[in-house]
Short mmCIF file of C-alpha atoms and ligand atoms in Angstrom, two decimals:
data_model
loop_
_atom_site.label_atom_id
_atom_site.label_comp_id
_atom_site.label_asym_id
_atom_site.label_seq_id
_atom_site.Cartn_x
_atom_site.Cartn_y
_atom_site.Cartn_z
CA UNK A 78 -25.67 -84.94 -10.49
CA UNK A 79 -28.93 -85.74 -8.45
CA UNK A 80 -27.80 -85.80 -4.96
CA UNK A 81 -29.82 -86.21 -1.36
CA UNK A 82 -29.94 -83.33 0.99
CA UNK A 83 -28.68 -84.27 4.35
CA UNK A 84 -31.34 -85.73 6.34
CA UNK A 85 -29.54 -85.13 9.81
CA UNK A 86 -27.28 -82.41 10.86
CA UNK A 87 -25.31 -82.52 14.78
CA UNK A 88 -24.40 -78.61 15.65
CA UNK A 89 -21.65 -78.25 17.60
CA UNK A 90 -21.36 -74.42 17.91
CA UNK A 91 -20.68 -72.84 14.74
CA UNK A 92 -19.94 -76.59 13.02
CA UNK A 93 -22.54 -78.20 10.91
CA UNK A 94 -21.64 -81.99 10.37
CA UNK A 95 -24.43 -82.99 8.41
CA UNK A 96 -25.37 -86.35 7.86
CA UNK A 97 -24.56 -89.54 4.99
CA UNK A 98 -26.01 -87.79 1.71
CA UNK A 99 -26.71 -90.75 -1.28
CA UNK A 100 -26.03 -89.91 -5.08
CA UNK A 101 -28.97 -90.79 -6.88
CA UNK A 102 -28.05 -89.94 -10.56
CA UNK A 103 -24.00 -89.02 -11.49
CA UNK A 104 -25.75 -86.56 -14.85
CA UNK A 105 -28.39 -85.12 -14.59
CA UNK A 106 -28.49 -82.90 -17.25
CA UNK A 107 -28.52 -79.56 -18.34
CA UNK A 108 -30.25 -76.14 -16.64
CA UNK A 109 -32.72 -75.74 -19.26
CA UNK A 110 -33.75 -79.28 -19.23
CA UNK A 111 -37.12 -79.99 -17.57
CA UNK A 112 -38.44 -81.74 -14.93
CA UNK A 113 -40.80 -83.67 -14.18
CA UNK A 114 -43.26 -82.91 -11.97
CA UNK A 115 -42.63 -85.12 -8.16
CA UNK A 116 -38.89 -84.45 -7.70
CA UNK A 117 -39.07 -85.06 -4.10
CA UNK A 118 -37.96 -82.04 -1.94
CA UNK A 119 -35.25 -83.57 -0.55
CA UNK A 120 -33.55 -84.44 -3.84
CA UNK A 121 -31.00 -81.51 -5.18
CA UNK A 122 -30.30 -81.64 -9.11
CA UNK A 123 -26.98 -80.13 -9.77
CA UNK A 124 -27.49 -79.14 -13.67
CA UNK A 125 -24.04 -79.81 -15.39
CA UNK A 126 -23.46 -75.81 -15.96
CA UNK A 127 -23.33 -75.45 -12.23
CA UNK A 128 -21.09 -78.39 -11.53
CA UNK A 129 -19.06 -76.75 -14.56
CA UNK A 130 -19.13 -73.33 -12.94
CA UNK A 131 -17.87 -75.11 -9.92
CA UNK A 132 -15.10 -77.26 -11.21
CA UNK A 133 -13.50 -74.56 -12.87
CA UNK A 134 -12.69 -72.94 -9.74
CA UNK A 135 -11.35 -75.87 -8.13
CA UNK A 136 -7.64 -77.59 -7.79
CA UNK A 137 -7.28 -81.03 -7.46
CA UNK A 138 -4.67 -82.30 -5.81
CA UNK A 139 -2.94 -85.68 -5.82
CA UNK A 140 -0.66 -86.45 -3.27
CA UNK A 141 1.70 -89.14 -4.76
CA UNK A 142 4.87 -91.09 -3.59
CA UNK A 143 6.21 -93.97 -5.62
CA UNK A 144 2.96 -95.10 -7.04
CA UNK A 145 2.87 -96.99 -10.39
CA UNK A 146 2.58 -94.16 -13.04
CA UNK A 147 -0.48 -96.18 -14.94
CA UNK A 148 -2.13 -96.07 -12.02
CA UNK A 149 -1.62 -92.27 -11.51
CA UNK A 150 -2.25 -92.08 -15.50
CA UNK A 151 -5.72 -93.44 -14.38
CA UNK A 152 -6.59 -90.74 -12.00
CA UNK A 153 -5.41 -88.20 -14.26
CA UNK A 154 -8.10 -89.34 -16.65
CA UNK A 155 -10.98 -88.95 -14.35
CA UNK A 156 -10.11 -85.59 -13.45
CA UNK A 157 -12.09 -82.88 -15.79
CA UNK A 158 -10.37 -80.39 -17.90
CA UNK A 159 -11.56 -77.59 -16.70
CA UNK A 160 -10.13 -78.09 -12.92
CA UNK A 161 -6.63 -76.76 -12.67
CA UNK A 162 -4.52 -80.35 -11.76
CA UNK A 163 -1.89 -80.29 -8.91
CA UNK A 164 0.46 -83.48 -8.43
CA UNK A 165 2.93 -83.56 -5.64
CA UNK A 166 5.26 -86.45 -5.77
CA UNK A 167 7.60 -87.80 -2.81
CA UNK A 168 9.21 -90.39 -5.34
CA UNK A 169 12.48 -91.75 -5.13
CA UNK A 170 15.05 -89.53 -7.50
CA UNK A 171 18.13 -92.62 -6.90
CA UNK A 172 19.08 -95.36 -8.06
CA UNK A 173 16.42 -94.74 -10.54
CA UNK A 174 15.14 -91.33 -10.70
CA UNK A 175 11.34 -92.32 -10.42
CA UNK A 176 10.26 -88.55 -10.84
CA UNK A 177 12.07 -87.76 -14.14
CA UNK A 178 9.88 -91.04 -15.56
CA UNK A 179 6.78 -89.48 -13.68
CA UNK A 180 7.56 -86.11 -15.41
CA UNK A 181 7.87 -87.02 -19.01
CA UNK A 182 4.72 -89.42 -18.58
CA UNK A 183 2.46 -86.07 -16.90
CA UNK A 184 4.09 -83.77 -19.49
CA UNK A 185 2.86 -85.74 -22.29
CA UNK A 186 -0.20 -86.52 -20.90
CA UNK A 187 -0.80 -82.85 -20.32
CA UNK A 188 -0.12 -82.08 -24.12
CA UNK A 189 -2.64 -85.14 -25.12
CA UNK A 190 -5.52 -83.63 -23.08
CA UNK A 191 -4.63 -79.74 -23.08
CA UNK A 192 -4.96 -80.10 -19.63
CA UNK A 193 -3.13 -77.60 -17.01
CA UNK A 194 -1.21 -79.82 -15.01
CA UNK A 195 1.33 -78.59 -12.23
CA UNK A 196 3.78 -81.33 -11.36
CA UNK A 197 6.57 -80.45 -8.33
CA UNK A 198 8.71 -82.67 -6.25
CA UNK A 199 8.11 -82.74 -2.40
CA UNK A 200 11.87 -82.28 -2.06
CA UNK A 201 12.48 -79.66 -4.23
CA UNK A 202 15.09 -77.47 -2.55
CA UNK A 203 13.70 -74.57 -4.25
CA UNK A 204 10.18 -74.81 -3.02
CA UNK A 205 11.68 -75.50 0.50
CA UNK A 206 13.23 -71.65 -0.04
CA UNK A 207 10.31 -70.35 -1.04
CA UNK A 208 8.29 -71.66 2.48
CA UNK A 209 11.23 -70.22 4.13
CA UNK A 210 10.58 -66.65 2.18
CA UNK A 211 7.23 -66.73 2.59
CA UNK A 212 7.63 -66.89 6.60
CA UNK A 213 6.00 -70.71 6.72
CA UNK A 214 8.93 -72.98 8.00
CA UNK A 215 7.26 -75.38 10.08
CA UNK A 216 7.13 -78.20 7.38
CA UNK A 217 10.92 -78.20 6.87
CA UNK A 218 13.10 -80.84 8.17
CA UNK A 219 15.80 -79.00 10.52
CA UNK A 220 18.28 -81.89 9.39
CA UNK A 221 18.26 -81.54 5.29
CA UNK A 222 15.79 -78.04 5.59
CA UNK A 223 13.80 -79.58 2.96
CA UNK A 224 10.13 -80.33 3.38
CA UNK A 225 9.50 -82.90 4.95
CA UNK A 226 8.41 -86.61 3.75
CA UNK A 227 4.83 -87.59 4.40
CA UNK A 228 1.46 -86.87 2.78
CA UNK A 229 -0.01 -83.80 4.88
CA UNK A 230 3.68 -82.50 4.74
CA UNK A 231 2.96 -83.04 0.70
CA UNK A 232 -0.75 -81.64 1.04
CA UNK A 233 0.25 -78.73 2.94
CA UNK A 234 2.29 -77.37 0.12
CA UNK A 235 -0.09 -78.42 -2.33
CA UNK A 236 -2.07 -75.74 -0.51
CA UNK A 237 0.11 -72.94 -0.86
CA UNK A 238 0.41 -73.67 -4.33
CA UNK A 239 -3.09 -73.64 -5.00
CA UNK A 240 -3.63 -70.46 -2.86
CA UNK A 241 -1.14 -68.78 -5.65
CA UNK A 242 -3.40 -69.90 -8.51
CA UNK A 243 -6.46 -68.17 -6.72
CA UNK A 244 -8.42 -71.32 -6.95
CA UNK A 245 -11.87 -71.09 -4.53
CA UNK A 246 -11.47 -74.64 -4.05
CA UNK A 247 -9.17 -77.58 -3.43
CA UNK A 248 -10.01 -81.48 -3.65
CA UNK A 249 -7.66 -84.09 -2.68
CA UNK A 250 -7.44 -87.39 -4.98
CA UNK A 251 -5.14 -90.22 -3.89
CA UNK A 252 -2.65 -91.53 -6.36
CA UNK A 253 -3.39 -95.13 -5.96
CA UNK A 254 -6.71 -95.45 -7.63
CA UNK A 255 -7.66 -98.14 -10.22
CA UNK A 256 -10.72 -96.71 -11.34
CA UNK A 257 -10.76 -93.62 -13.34
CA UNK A 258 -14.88 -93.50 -13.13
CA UNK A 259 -14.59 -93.15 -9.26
CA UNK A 260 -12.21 -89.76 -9.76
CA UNK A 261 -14.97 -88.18 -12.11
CA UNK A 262 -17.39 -89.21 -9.19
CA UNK A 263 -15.50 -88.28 -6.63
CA UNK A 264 -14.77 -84.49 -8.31
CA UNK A 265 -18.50 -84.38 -8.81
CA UNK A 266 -19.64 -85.08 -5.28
CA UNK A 267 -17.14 -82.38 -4.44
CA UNK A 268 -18.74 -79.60 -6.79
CA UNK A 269 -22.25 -81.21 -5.61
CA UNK A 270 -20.93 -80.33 -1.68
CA UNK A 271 -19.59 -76.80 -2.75
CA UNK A 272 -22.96 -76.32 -4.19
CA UNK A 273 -25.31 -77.30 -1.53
CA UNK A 274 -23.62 -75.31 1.04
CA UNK A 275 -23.99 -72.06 1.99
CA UNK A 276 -21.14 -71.15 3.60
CA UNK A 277 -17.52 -70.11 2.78
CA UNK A 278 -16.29 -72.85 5.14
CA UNK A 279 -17.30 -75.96 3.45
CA UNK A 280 -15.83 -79.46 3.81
CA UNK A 281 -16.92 -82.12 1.55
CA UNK A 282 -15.79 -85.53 2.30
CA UNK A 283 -16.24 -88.68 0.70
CA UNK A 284 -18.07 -92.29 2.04
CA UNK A 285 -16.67 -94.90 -0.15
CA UNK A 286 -19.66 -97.34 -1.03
CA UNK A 287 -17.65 -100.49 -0.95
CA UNK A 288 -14.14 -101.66 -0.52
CA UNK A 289 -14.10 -104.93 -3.18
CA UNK A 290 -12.29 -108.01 -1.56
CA UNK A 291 -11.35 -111.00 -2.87
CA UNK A 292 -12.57 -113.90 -0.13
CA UNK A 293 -12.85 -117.28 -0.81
CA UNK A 294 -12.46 -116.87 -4.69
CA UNK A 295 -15.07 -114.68 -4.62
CA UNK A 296 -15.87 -110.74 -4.66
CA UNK A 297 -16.94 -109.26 -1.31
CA UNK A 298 -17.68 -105.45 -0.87
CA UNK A 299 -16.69 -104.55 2.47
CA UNK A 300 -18.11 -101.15 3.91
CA UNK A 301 -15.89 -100.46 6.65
CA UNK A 302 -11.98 -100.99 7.29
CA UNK A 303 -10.41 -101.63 11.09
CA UNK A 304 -9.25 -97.83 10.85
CA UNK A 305 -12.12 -96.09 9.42
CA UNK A 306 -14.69 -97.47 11.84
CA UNK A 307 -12.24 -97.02 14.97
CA UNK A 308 -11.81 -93.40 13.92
CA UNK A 309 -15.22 -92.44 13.40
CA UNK A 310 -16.11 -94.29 16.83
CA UNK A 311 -13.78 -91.95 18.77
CA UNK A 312 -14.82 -89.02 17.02
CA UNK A 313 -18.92 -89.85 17.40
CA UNK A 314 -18.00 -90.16 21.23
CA UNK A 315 -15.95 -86.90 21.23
CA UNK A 316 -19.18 -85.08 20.01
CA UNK A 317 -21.69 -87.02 22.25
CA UNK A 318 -19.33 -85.91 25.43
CA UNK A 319 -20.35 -82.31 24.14
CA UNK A 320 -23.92 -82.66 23.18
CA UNK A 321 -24.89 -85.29 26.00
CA UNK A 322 -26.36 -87.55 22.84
CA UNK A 323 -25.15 -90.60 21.46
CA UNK A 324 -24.62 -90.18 17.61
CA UNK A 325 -23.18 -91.93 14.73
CA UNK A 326 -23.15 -88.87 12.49
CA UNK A 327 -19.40 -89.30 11.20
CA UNK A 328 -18.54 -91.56 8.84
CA UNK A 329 -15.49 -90.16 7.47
CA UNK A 330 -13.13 -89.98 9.81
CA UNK A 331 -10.31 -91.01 8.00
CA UNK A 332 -11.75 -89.81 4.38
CA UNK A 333 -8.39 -89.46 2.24
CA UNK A 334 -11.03 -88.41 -0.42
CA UNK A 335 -12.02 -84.70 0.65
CA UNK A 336 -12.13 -81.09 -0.49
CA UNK A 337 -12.89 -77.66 1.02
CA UNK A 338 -12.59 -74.06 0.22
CA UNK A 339 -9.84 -72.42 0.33
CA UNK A 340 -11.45 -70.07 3.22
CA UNK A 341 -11.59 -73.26 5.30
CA UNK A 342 -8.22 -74.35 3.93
CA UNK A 343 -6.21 -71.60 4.75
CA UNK A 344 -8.07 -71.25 8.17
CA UNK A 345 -7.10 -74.79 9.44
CA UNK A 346 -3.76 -75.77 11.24
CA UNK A 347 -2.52 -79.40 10.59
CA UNK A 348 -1.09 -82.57 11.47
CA UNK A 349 1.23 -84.85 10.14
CA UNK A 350 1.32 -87.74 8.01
CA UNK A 351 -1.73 -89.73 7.89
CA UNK A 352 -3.04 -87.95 11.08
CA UNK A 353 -4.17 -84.95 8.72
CA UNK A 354 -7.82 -86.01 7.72
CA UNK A 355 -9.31 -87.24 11.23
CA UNK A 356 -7.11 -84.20 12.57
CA UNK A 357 -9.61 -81.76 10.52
CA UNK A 358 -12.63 -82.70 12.82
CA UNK A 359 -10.91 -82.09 15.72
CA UNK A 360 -9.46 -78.97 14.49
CA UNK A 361 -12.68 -77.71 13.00
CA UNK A 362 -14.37 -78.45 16.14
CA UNK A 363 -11.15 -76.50 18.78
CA UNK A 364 -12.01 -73.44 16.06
CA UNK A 365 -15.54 -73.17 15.55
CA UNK A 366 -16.88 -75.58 17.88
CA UNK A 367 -17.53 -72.86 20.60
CA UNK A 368 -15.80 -75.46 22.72
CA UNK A 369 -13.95 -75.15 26.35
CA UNK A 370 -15.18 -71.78 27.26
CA UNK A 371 -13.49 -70.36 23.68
CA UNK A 372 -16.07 -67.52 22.28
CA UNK A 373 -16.24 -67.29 18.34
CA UNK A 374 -16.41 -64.62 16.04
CA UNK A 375 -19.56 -62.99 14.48
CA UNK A 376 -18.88 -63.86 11.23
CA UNK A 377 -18.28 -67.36 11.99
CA UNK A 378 -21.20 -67.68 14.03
CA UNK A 379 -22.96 -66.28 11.52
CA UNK A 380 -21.61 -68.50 8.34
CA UNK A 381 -21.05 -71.61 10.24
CA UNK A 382 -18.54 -74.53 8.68
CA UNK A 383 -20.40 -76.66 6.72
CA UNK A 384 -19.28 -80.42 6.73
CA UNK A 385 -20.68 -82.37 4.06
CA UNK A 386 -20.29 -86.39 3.68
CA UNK A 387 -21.43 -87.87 0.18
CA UNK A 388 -21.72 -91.75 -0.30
CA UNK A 389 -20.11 -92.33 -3.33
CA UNK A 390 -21.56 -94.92 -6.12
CA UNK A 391 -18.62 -96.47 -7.60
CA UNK A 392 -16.65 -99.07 -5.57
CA UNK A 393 -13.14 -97.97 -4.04
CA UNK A 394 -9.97 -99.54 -5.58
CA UNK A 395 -6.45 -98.85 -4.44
CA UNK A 396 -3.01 -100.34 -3.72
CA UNK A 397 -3.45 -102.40 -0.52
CA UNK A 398 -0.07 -103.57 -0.11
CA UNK A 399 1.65 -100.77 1.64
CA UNK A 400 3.45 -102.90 3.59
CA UNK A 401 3.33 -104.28 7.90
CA UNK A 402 2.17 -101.52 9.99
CA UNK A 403 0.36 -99.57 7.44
CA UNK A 404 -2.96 -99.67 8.88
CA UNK A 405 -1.57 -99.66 12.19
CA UNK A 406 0.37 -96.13 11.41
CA UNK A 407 -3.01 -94.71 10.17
CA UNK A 408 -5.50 -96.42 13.31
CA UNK A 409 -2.57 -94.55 15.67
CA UNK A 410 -2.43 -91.10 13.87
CA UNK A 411 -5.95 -90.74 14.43
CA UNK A 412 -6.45 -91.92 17.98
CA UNK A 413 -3.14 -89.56 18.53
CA UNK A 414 -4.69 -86.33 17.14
CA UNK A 415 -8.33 -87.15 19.11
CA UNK A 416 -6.67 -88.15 22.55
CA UNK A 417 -4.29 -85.07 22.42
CA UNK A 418 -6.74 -82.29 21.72
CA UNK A 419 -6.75 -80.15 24.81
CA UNK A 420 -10.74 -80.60 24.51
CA UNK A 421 -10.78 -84.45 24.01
CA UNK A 422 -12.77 -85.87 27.17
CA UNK A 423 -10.87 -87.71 30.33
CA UNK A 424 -12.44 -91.06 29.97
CA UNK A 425 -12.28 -91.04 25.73
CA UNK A 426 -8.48 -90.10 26.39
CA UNK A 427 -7.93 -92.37 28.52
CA UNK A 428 -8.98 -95.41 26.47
CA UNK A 429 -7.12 -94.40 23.30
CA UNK A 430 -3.59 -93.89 25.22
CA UNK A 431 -4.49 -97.58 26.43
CA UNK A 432 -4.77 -98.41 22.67
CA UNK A 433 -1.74 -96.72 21.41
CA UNK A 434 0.45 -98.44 24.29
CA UNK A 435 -0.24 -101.25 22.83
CA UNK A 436 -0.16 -100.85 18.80
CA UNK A 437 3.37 -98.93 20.10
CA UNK A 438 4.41 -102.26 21.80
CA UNK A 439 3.52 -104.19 18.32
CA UNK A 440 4.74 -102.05 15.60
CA UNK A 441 7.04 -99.79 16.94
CA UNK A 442 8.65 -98.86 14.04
CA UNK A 443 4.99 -97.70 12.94
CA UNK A 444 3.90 -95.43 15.85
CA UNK A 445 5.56 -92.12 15.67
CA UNK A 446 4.67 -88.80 17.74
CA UNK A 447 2.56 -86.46 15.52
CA UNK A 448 3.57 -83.14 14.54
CA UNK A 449 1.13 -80.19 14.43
CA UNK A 450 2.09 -77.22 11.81
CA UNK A 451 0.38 -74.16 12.30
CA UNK A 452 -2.37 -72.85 9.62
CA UNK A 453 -1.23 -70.84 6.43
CA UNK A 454 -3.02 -67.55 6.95
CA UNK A 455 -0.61 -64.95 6.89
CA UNK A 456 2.13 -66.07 4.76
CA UNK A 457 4.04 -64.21 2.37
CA UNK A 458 2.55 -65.22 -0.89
CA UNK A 459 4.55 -62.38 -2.99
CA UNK A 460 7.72 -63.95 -1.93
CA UNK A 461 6.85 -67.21 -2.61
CA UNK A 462 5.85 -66.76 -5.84
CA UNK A 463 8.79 -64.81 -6.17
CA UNK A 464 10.77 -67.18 -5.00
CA UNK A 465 9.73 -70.03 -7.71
CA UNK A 466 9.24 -67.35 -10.64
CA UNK A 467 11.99 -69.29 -12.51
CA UNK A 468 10.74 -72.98 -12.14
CA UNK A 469 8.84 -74.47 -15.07
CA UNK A 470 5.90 -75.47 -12.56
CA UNK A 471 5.86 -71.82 -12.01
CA UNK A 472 4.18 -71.19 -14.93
CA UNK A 473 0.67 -72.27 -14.85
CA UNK A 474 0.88 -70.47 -11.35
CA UNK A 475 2.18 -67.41 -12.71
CA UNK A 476 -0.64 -66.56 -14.86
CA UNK A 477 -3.37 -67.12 -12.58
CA UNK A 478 -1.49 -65.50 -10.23
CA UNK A 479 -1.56 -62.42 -12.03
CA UNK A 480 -5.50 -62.79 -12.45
CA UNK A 481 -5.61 -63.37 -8.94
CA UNK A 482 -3.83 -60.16 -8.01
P1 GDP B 202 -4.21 -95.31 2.10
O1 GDP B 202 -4.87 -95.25 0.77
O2 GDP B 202 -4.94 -94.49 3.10
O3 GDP B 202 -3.90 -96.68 2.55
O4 GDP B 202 -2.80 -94.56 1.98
P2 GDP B 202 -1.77 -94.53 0.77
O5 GDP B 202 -0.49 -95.11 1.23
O6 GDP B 202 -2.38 -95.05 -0.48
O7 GDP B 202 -1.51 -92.96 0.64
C1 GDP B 202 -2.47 -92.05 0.18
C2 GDP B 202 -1.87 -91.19 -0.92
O8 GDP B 202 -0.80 -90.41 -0.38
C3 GDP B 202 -1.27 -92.01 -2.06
O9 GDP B 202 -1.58 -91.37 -3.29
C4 GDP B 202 0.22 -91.98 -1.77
O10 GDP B 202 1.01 -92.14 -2.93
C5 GDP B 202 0.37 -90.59 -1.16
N1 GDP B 202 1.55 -90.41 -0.30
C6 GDP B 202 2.03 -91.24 0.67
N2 GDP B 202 3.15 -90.72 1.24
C7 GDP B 202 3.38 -89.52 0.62
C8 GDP B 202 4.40 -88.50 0.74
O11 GDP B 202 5.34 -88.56 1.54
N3 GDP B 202 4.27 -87.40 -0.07
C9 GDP B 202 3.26 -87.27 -1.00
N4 GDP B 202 3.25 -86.17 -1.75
N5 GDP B 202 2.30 -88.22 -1.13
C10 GDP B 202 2.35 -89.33 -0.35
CO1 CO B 203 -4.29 -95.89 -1.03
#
């Protein structure tokens, strides 16, 4: 991959959000290959045994819940082989049971491809135990004590699972995706991130380059949803009430497309449902962000968290009919996790209540209060893994578990 460096960077104590960074070439070869002379400076090649190094320390994740399995079959064949594949599924087990289709459709594509695949249930009572072992609880529903629907509630876990394989790093795919060329990309852009930075608390999140629509019989690539550019406006104002400058330097606020290192993953606390991806700015900036009087440590001061945003080439494709009060459910999560950080300005707080009074007076069924779950440093990993040593997921884990230990 050929890949811009970031032209602008805002610092906001120990956080680097660097700027939009444009893919100029998806291959770009080998390391021995050579170039020609007037590769501009500010132009990164990413020879393919790097972005191979890369990948094969990284889990990718796909968060999935009722999604048509040819779809998911899709985004299974962008992934490369060498990155260890996690799927977490919230689908429904009755009438039909939805997962046991799912899971003969994975297993056999996993024999197909030789590829490592890890495929667990959201509600698996077992891996609800094992949080409970392993001292995490706060993703468990007090009613059933199994974990709890929703996709950071599926993410989270995802986490812990991939913390057990000793993975270095952890991308996030959605499930929905009709074009298997944009996961390769996508999975790239994350090794090109991981490779840029310099830091063991990197974030790498993805600009989608157009949205195709269908207007008027014809094909229109929209840029920016309702959600995306509402969240990034709020969080571009949160920033300039720190720095005293006006910026537009986020783009991703809402990026469902993202990866980090498992430093930075298992550093982070989280949020609920849709709420999880704008939540990691503001929780990156209440850590490192030097914020409110809070001093930070040497080492992060010293490393700094790297945020990197990559504009990806291929155009984004997904399920859009998810139903009244989708968009409103994701616009709300976001301005709920920005206007209740302790460190989120008066006046900025102020207008986003104002705005979720009244997307709570339209879809009320929509709006719900956000949960926060506290970060997984600390757990008990030998008693989860302990806890799921029987499972046939547990497997894959197992052995690279024992490398890892
Ligand atoms: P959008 O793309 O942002 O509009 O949101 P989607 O509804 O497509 O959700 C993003 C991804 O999360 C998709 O792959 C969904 O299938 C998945 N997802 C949604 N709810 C859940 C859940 O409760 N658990 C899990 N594991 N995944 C979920
Ligand atoms: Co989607």
């Amino acid at each position: 991959m050929r890949i811009e460096l970031p032209k602008e960077t805002e610092r906001l104590g120990a956080v680097l959000i660097h700027g939009i960074q444009k893919v100029f070439e998806l291959e770009s070869g080998l390391e021995t290959d050579l170039e020609r002379p007037g590769n501009g400076l500010m132009i990164q090649r990413m020879p393919y045994e790097a972005e191979n190094e890369i990948e094969k320390r990284m889990a990718i994740v796909i968060p999935m819940r009722n999604e048509r399995i040819k779809l998911v079959e899709g985004v299974l064949t962008g992934i490369p082989n060498q990155c260890l594949t996690f799927i977490v599924s919230n689908s429904s087990r009755s009438p039909v049971d939805r997962f046991a289709i799912e899971k003969d459709a994975f297993e056999r594509f996993a024999r197909f491809t030789s590829k490592q695949i890890v495929l667990v249930h959201q509600k698996d009572p077992c891996l609800a135990e094992a949080c409970r072992a392993a001292g995490y609880t706060a993703i468990l529903d007090e009613k059933d004590g199994l974990i709890k629907s929703g996709k950071a509630e599926g993410m989270i876990l995802a986490k812990l699972l991939v913390s057990l394989s000793g993975c270095r790093y952890i991308g996030f795919i959605d499930a929905d995706n009709y074009f298997p060329g944009s996961v390769l990309e996508y999975v790239r852009e994350y090794a090109a991130g991981f490779f840029i930075g310099k830091s063991n608390y990197i974030m790498v999140r993805i600009s989608w380059h157009s949205k195709p629509k269908i207007i008027d019989d014809g094909l229109f690539f929209a840029k920016w949803g309702r959600t995306s550019r509402q969240t990034n406006h709020f969080l571009n104002m949160f920033i300039a009430a720190y720095t005293g400058f006006e910026t537009d330097i986020i783009k991703t606020g809402n990026a469902g497309e993202h990866a980090m290192t498992m430093d930075l993953a298992l550093t982070l606390d989280y949020s609920s449902g849709y709420s999880i991806e704008p939540n990691h700015f503001i929780n990156i900036f209440e850590r490192f962000g030097g914020l409110g009087g809070k001093s930070l440590s040497e080492e992060i001061i010293e490393k700094h968290v790297q945020i990197f945003q990559i504009e990806s080439r291929n155009p984004h494709l997904h399920n859009v009919g998810k139903g009244e009060g989708h968009v409103e459910e994701m616009t709300c999560g976001a301005f709920q996790v920005i206007s209740q950080s302790p460190l989120c300005p008066e006046n900025i707080k102020k207008k986003l209540q104002q705005e979720i009074a009244v997307m709570q007076q339209e879809f009320p069924n929509s709006v719900k209060p956000v949960d926060y779950y506290p970060s997984l440093s600390g757990i008990n990993e030998t008693a989860f893994m302990e806890a799921i040593r029987e499972q046939p997921y547990a497997d894959v884990i197992q052995k690279c578990y024992k490398r890892k230990i």
